[in-house]
Each structure stands twice: as C-alpha cells, then as structure tokens.
Coordinates of N, CA and C in Angstrom, one line a residue:
M1 N 0.8 -1.2 0.0 CA 0.0 0.0 0.0 C 0.9 1.3 0.0
A2 N 1.9 1.3 0.8 CA 2.8 2.4 0.9 C 3.5 2.6 -0.4
E3 N 3.9 1.4 -1.1 CA 4.5 1.4 -2.4 C 3.6 2.0 -3.4
E4 N 2.3 1.7 -3.4 CA 1.4 2.2 -4.4 C 1.3 3.8 -4.2
K5 N 1.2 4.3 -3.0 CA 1.2 5.7 -2.8 C 2.4 6.4 -3.3
A6 N 3.6 5.7 -3.0 CA 4.9 6.3 -3.5 C 4.9 6.4 -5.0
Q7 N 4.4 5.3 -5.7 CA 4.4 5.2 -7.1 C 3.5 6.3 -7.7
V8 N 2.3 6.5 -7.1 CA 1.4 7.6 -7.5 C 2.0 9.0 -7.3
G9 N 2.7 9.1 -6.2 CA 3.4 10.4 -6.0 C 4.5 10.7 -7.0
V10 N 5.2 9.6 -7.4 CA 6.3 9.8 -8.4 C 5.6 10.1 -9.8
E11 N 4.5 9.4 -10.1 CA 3.9 9.7 -11.4 C 3.3 11.1 -11.4
A12 N 2.8 11.6 -10.3 CA 2.2 12.9 -10.2 C 3.4 14.0 -10.4
K13 N 4.5 13.7 -9.7 CA 5.6 14.6 -9.8 C 6.1 14.6 -11.3
G14 N 6.2 13.5 -11.9 CA 6.6 13.4 -13.3 C 5.7 14.1 -14.2
G15 N 4.4 14.0 -13.9 CA 3.4 14.7 -14.7 C 3.5 16.2 -14.6
E16 N 3.7 16.7 -13.3 CA 3.9 18.1 -13.1 C 5.1 18.6 -13.9
E17 N 6.2 17.9 -13.9 CA 7.4 18.3 -14.5 C 7.1 18.3 -16.1
K18 N 6.4 17.4 -16.6 CA 6.1 17.3 -18.0 C 5.2 18.5 -18.4
V19 N 4.2 18.9 -17.5 CA 3.4 20.0 -17.8 C 4.2 21.3 -17.8
K20 N 5.2 21.4 -16.8 CA 6.0 22.6 -16.7 C 6.9 22.7 -18.0
L21 N 7.4 21.6 -18.5 CA 8.2 21.6 -19.7 C 7.4 22.0 -20.9
L22 N 6.2 21.5 -21.0 CA 5.3 21.9 -22.1 C 4.9 23.3 -22.0
Q23 N 4.7 23.8 -20.8 CA 4.3 25.2 -20.7 C 5.5 26.1 -21.0
D24 N 6.7 25.7 -20.6 CA 8.0 26.5 -21.0 C 8.1 26.5 -22.5
E25 N 7.9 25.4 -23.1 CA 8.0 25.3 -24.6 C 7.0 26.3 -25.2
L26 N 5.8 26.2 -24.7 CA 4.7 27.1 -25.2 C 5.1 28.6 -25.1
R27 N 5.6 28.9 -23.9 CA 6.0 30.3 -23.6 C 7.1 30.7 -24.6
S28 N 8.1 29.9 -24.8 CA 9.2 30.1 -25.8 C 8.6 30.4 -27.2
L29 N 7.7 29.5 -27.6 CA 7.2 29.7 -28.9 C 6.4 31.0 -29.1
L30 N 5.6 31.3 -28.0 CA 4.9 32.6 -28.1 C 5.8 33.8 -28.1
A31 N 6.9 33.7 -27.4 CA 7.9 34.8 -27.4 C 8.5 34.9 -28.8
Q32 N 8.8 33.8 -29.4 CA 9.4 33.8 -30.8 C 8.4 34.4 -31.8
I33 N 7.1 34.1 -31.6 CA 6.0 34.6 -32.5 C 6.0 36.1 -32.3
E34 N 6.0 36.6 -31.1 CA 6.0 38.0 -30.9 C 7.2 38.7 -31.5
Y35 N 8.3 38.1 -31.4 CA 9.5 38.7 -32.0 C 9.4 38.8 -33.5
L36 N 8.9 37.7 -34.1 CA 8.7 37.6 -35.5 C 7.7 38.7 -36.0
R37 N 6.7 38.8 -35.3 CA 5.7 39.9 -35.6 C 6.3 41.3 -35.6
D38 N 7.1 41.5 -34.6 CA 7.8 42.8 -34.5 C 8.8 43.0 -35.7
Q39 N 9.5 41.9 -36.1 CA 10.3 42.0 -37.3 C 9.6 42.2 -38.6
I40 N 8.5 41.6 -38.7 CA 7.6 41.7 -39.9 C 7.1 43.2 -40.0
E41 N 6.7 43.7 -38.8 CA 6.2 45.1 -38.8 C 7.3 46.1 -39.2
A42 N 8.6 45.8 -38.7 CA 9.7 46.7 -39.1 C 10.0 46.6 -40.6
V43 N 10.0 45.4 -41.1 CA 10.2 45.2 -42.5 C 9.1 45.9 -43.3
N44 N 7.8 45.8 -42.9 CA 6.7 46.5 -43.6 C 6.9 48.0 -43.6
T45 N 7.4 48.5 -42.5 CA 7.6 50.0 -42.4 C 8.6 50.4 -43.4
V46 N 9.7 49.7 -43.5 CA 10.8 50.1 -44.4 C 10.2 49.9 -45.9
I47 N 9.5 48.9 -46.2 CA 8.9 48.7 -47.5 C 8.0 49.8 -47.8
D48 N 7.1 50.2 -46.9 CA 6.2 51.3 -47.1 C 7.0 52.6 -47.4
D49 N 8.1 52.8 -46.7 CA 8.9 54.0 -46.8 C 9.5 54.0 -48.2
L50 N 10.0 52.9 -48.7 CA 10.6 52.8 -50.0 C 9.6 53.0 -51.1
Y51 N 8.3 52.5 -50.9 CA 7.3 52.7 -51.9 C 6.9 54.2 -52.0
A52 N 6.9 54.9 -50.8 CA 6.7 56.3 -50.8 C 7.8 57.1 -51.5
S53 N 9.0 56.6 -51.3 CA 10.2 57.2 -52.1 C 10.0 57.1 -53.6
L54 N 9.6 55.9 -54.0 CA 9.3 55.7 -55.4 C 8.3 56.6 -56.0
E55 N 7.2 56.8 -55.2 CA 6.1 57.6 -55.7 C 6.6 59.1 -55.8
V56 N 7.3 59.6 -54.8 CA 7.8 60.9 -54.9 C 8.8 61.1 -56.0
L57 N 9.7 60.1 -56.2 CA 10.7 60.1 -57.3 C 10.0 60.1 -58.6
D58 N 9.0 59.3 -58.8 CA 8.2 59.3 -60.1 C 7.6 60.6 -60.3
Y59 N 6.9 61.2 -59.3 CA 6.3 62.5 -59.5 C 7.3 63.6 -59.8
L60 N 8.3 63.6 -59.1 CA 9.3 64.7 -59.3 C 10.0 64.6 -60.7
T61 N 10.3 63.4 -61.1 CA 11.0 63.3 -62.4 C 10.1 63.6 -63.5
K62 N 8.8 63.5 -63.4 CA 7.8 63.8 -64.4 C 7.3 65.2 -64.3
E63 N 7.1 65.7 -63.1 CA 6.4 67.0 -63.0 C 7.1 68.0 -62.1
G64 N 8.3 67.6 -61.6 CA 8.9 68.4 -60.5 C 9.7 69.6 -60.9
K65 N 10.3 69.5 -62.1 CA 11.2 70.6 -62.4 C 10.4 72.0 -62.4
G66 N 11.0 72.9 -61.6 CA 10.4 74.2 -61.5 C 9.4 74.3 -60.3
K67 N 8.9 73.2 -59.8 CA 7.9 73.2 -58.7 C 8.6 73.6 -57.4
V68 N 7.8 74.3 -56.6 CA 8.2 74.7 -55.2 C 7.7 73.6 -54.3
V69 N 8.6 73.1 -53.5 CA 8.2 72.0 -52.5 C 8.7 72.4 -51.1
L70 N 8.1 71.8 -50.1 CA 8.5 72.0 -48.7 C 9.5 70.9 -48.4
V71 N 10.7 71.3 -47.9 CA 11.7 70.4 -47.6 C 11.8 70.3 -46.0
P72 N 11.7 69.1 -45.5 CA 11.8 69.0 -44.0 C 13.3 69.3 -43.5
I73 N 13.3 70.2 -42.5 CA 14.7 70.5 -42.0 C 14.8 70.0 -40.5
G74 N 13.8 69.2 -40.1 CA 13.9 68.6 -38.8 C 12.9 69.2 -37.8
A75 N 12.5 68.4 -36.8 CA 11.6 68.8 -35.7 C 10.3 69.4 -36.3
G76 N 9.8 68.9 -37.4 CA 8.5 69.4 -37.9 C 8.6 70.7 -38.6
N77 N 9.8 71.2 -38.9 CA 10.0 72.4 -39.6 C 10.3 72.2 -41.1
F78 N 9.9 73.1 -41.9 CA 10.1 73.0 -43.4 C 10.6 74.3 -44.0
I79 N 11.2 74.2 -45.1 CA 11.7 75.4 -45.9 C 11.2 75.2 -47.3
K80 N 10.8 76.2 -48.0 CA 10.4 76.1 -49.4 C 11.7 76.0 -50.2
A81 N 11.6 75.2 -51.3 CA 12.7 75.0 -52.2 C 12.2 74.8 -53.6
K82 N 12.9 75.2 -54.6 CA 12.5 75.0 -56.0 C 13.3 73.9 -56.6
I83 N 12.6 72.9 -57.2 CA 13.2 71.8 -57.8 C 13.8 72.3 -59.2
E84 N 15.1 72.1 -59.3 CA 15.8 72.6 -60.5 C 16.3 71.4 -61.3
D85 N 16.7 70.3 -60.7 CA 17.2 69.2 -61.4 C 16.5 67.9 -61.0
T86 N 15.8 67.2 -62.0 CA 15.1 66.0 -61.6 C 15.8 64.8 -62.3
N87 N 17.0 65.0 -62.9 CA 17.7 64.0 -63.6 C 18.6 63.1 -62.7
T88 N 18.9 63.7 -61.5 CA 19.8 62.9 -60.6 C 19.2 62.9 -59.2
V89 N 19.6 62.0 -58.4 CA 19.1 61.8 -57.0 C 20.3 61.5 -56.1
I90 N 20.4 62.1 -55.0 CA 21.4 61.8 -54.0 C 20.8 60.6 -53.2
T91 N 21.5 59.5 -53.2 CA 21.0 58.3 -52.6 C 22.0 57.7 -51.6
S92 N 21.5 57.1 -50.5 CA 22.4 56.5 -49.5 C 22.8 55.2 -50.1
V93 N 24.1 54.9 -49.9 CA 24.7 53.6 -50.3 C 25.2 52.9 -49.0
G94 N 24.9 53.4 -47.9 CA 25.2 52.7 -46.6 C 26.5 53.4 -46.0
G95 N 26.6 53.2 -44.7 CA 27.7 53.7 -44.0 C 27.9 55.2 -44.0
R96 N 26.8 55.9 -44.0 CA 26.7 57.3 -44.1 C 27.3 57.9 -45.4
L97 N 27.4 57.0 -46.4 CA 27.9 57.4 -47.7 C 26.7 57.6 -48.7
S98 N 26.7 58.7 -49.4 CA 25.7 59.0 -50.4 C 26.3 59.3 -51.7
L99 N 25.6 58.9 -52.8 CA 26.1 59.2 -54.1 C 25.1 59.9 -54.9
E100 N 25.5 60.7 -55.9 CA 24.6 61.2 -56.8 C 24.5 60.3 -58.0
V101 N 23.3 59.8 -58.3 CA 23.0 58.8 -59.4 C 21.9 59.3 -60.2
P102 N 21.8 58.8 -61.5 CA 20.7 59.2 -62.3 C 19.4 58.7 -61.7
S103 N 18.3 59.4 -61.9 CA 17.0 59.1 -61.3 C 16.5 57.7 -61.6
D104 N 16.7 57.2 -62.9 CA 16.3 55.9 -63.2 C 17.1 54.8 -62.5
E105 N 18.4 55.1 -62.3 CA 19.2 54.2 -61.5 C 18.8 54.1 -60.0
A106 N 18.4 55.3 -59.5 CA 18.0 55.3 -58.1 C 16.7 54.5 -58.0
K107 N 15.8 54.7 -59.0 CA 14.5 54.0 -59.0 C 14.7 52.5 -59.0
K108 N 15.7 52.0 -59.8 CA 16.0 50.6 -59.9 C 16.5 50.1 -58.6
A109 N 17.4 50.9 -57.9 CA 18.0 50.5 -56.6 C 16.9 50.4 -55.6
I110 N 15.9 51.3 -55.6 CA 14.8 51.3 -54.6 C 14.0 50.0 -54.9
E111 N 13.7 49.8 -56.1 CA 12.9 48.6 -56.5 C 13.6 47.3 -56.1
S112 N 14.9 47.3 -56.2 CA 15.7 46.1 -55.8 C 15.6 45.9 -54.3
R113 N 15.7 47.0 -53.6 CA 15.6 46.9 -52.1 C 14.2 46.4 -51.7
I114 N 13.2 46.9 -52.4 CA 11.8 46.5 -52.0 C 11.7 45.0 -52.3
A115 N 12.2 44.5 -53.4 CA 12.1 43.1 -53.8 C 12.9 42.2 -52.7
A116 N 14.0 42.7 -52.3 CA 14.8 41.9 -51.3 C 14.1 41.9 -50.0
L117 N 13.5 43.0 -49.6 CA 12.8 43.1 -48.3 C 11.5 42.2 -48.4
E118 N 10.9 42.2 -49.5 CA 9.7 41.3 -49.7 C 10.0 39.9 -49.5
Q119 N 11.2 39.5 -50.0 CA 11.7 38.1 -49.7 C 11.9 37.8 -48.3
V120 N 12.5 38.8 -47.6 CA 12.7 38.7 -46.1 C 11.4 38.5 -45.4
R121 N 10.4 39.4 -45.8 CA 9.1 39.3 -45.2 C 8.5 38.0 -45.4
L122 N 8.6 37.4 -46.6 CA 8.0 36.1 -46.9 C 8.7 35.0 -46.1
T123 N 10.0 35.1 -45.9 CA 10.7 34.1 -45.0 C 10.2 34.2 -43.6
L124 N 10.0 35.5 -43.1 CA 9.5 35.7 -41.7 C 8.1 35.2 -41.6
L125 N 7.2 35.4 -42.6 CA 5.9 34.9 -42.5 C 5.8 33.4 -42.5
R126 N 6.6 32.8 -43.3 CA 6.7 31.3 -43.3 C 7.1 30.8 -41.9
K127 N 8.1 31.4 -41.3 CA 8.6 31.0 -40.0 C 7.4 31.2 -39.0
L128 N 6.7 32.4 -39.1 CA 5.6 32.6 -38.2 C 4.5 31.6 -38.3
E129 N 4.2 31.2 -39.6 CA 3.2 30.2 -39.8 C 3.7 28.8 -39.2
E130 N 4.9 28.5 -39.3 CA 5.5 27.3 -38.7 C 5.3 27.3 -37.2
L131 N 5.7 28.4 -36.6 CA 5.6 28.5 -35.1 C 4.1 28.5 -34.6
N132 N 3.2 29.1 -35.4 CA 1.8 29.1 -35.0 C 1.3 27.6 -35.1
R133 N 1.8 26.9 -36.1 CA 1.4 25.5 -36.2 C 1.8 24.7 -35.0
K134 N 3.1 24.9 -34.6 CA 3.6 24.2 -33.4 C 2.8 24.6 -32.2
V135 N 2.5 25.9 -32.0 CA 1.6 26.3 -30.9 C 0.3 25.5 -30.9
N136 N -0.3 25.5 -32.1 CA -1.6 24.8 -32.2 C -1.5 23.3 -31.9
E137 N -0.4 22.7 -32.2 CA -0.1 21.3 -31.8 C 0.1 21.1 -30.4
L138 N 0.8 22.1 -29.8 CA 1.2 22.0 -28.4 C 0.1 22.3 -27.4
L139 N -0.8 23.2 -27.7 CA -1.8 23.6 -26.8 C -2.7 22.5 -26.3
P140 N -3.2 21.6 -27.2 CA -4.0 20.4 -26.6 C -3.2 19.6 -25.7
R141 N -1.9 19.4 -26.0 CA -1.1 18.6 -25.0 C -0.9 19.2 -23.7
V142 N -0.8 20.6 -23.7 CA -0.6 21.3 -22.4 C -1.9 21.2 -21.6
R143 N -3.1 21.3 -22.3 CA -4.4 21.2 -21.7 C -4.6 19.8 -21.1
E144 N -4.2 18.8 -21.9 CA -4.5 17.4 -21.5 C -3.6 17.1 -20.3
E145 N -2.3 17.4 -20.4 CA -1.4 17.1 -19.3 C -1.7 17.9 -18.0
G146 N -2.1 19.2 -18.2 CA -2.5 20.0 -17.1 C -3.8 19.6 -16.4
G147 N -4.7 19.0 -17.2 CA -5.9 18.5 -16.6 C -5.8 17.3 -15.8
Q148 N -4.7 16.6 -15.9 CA -4.6 15.3 -15.1 C -4.2 15.5 -13.7

C-alpha cells in the first residue's frame, strides 16, 4: 500500500514536470512569435517608406522641375525649395555614404531593395506560420497534461 502511494506520488511529480516543460516550450514559442511579428512590422515599415520614395521620385521626375516644394529640416519644420534638377538623385549607399546617381538608377535600386525586403518578409511569414502550427499542436497537449 505504501509502495502504491509512493508510485502515485512519483507519477504525479513526473506529470507536473512534464506540464512545466510543455508550458515552458509554449512560452518560448509565443515569445518567438511576438519577436517575428515585430520583425515583420519593421520590414513592412521600411517597404512602405521605400514605396513612398518611389512615388515621390516618379512624381518629381515627371512633374517636379520648377515646382516649389517643402523640404523638411527637422523637428517638424520645413523650408520652401524650388526643384531645378530631376535627372539625378542623392541616394544613400550605406555607412553614411551617399552618391549622386541618375533618377532611373535610383529607382531601380529602390525597387531592388523592395524586392529583397519582400523576400525577407516572406521568409519571416513562413517562419511565423510554422511557429503558429507548433503552438496549435502543443496547446492540446498542455491542456491534456495540465488537466490530469
């Protein structure tokens, strides 16, 4: 009789440990999901910014010469400026280095960055889908083990 009680106690302890491990795994997966969502949001923000750059570049190369525009100078302040040259664009090439390039070359570079970021986003979305699937597989096990 004492042996039976000891065996039940061992099984209960093993079950509690199993539930704790499952819960830890679930928490880890949920944290990874949250991180991926943040990364996807950051990528989306950059893609949106690049699309906005393309729109402005398209407009200025077609209609901008001679137009007066407001140029941001920081902290919500602007200065009026007249567009004189729409044939070239000063573009960042990384490491605080900028180059003057033809407008069509700048447009191609922006489109290339968008394409690369869309691939990154797709990879992140696939990983997110995989983690969501794992969570959906794990949840019933956590409930089942926790209910015992």
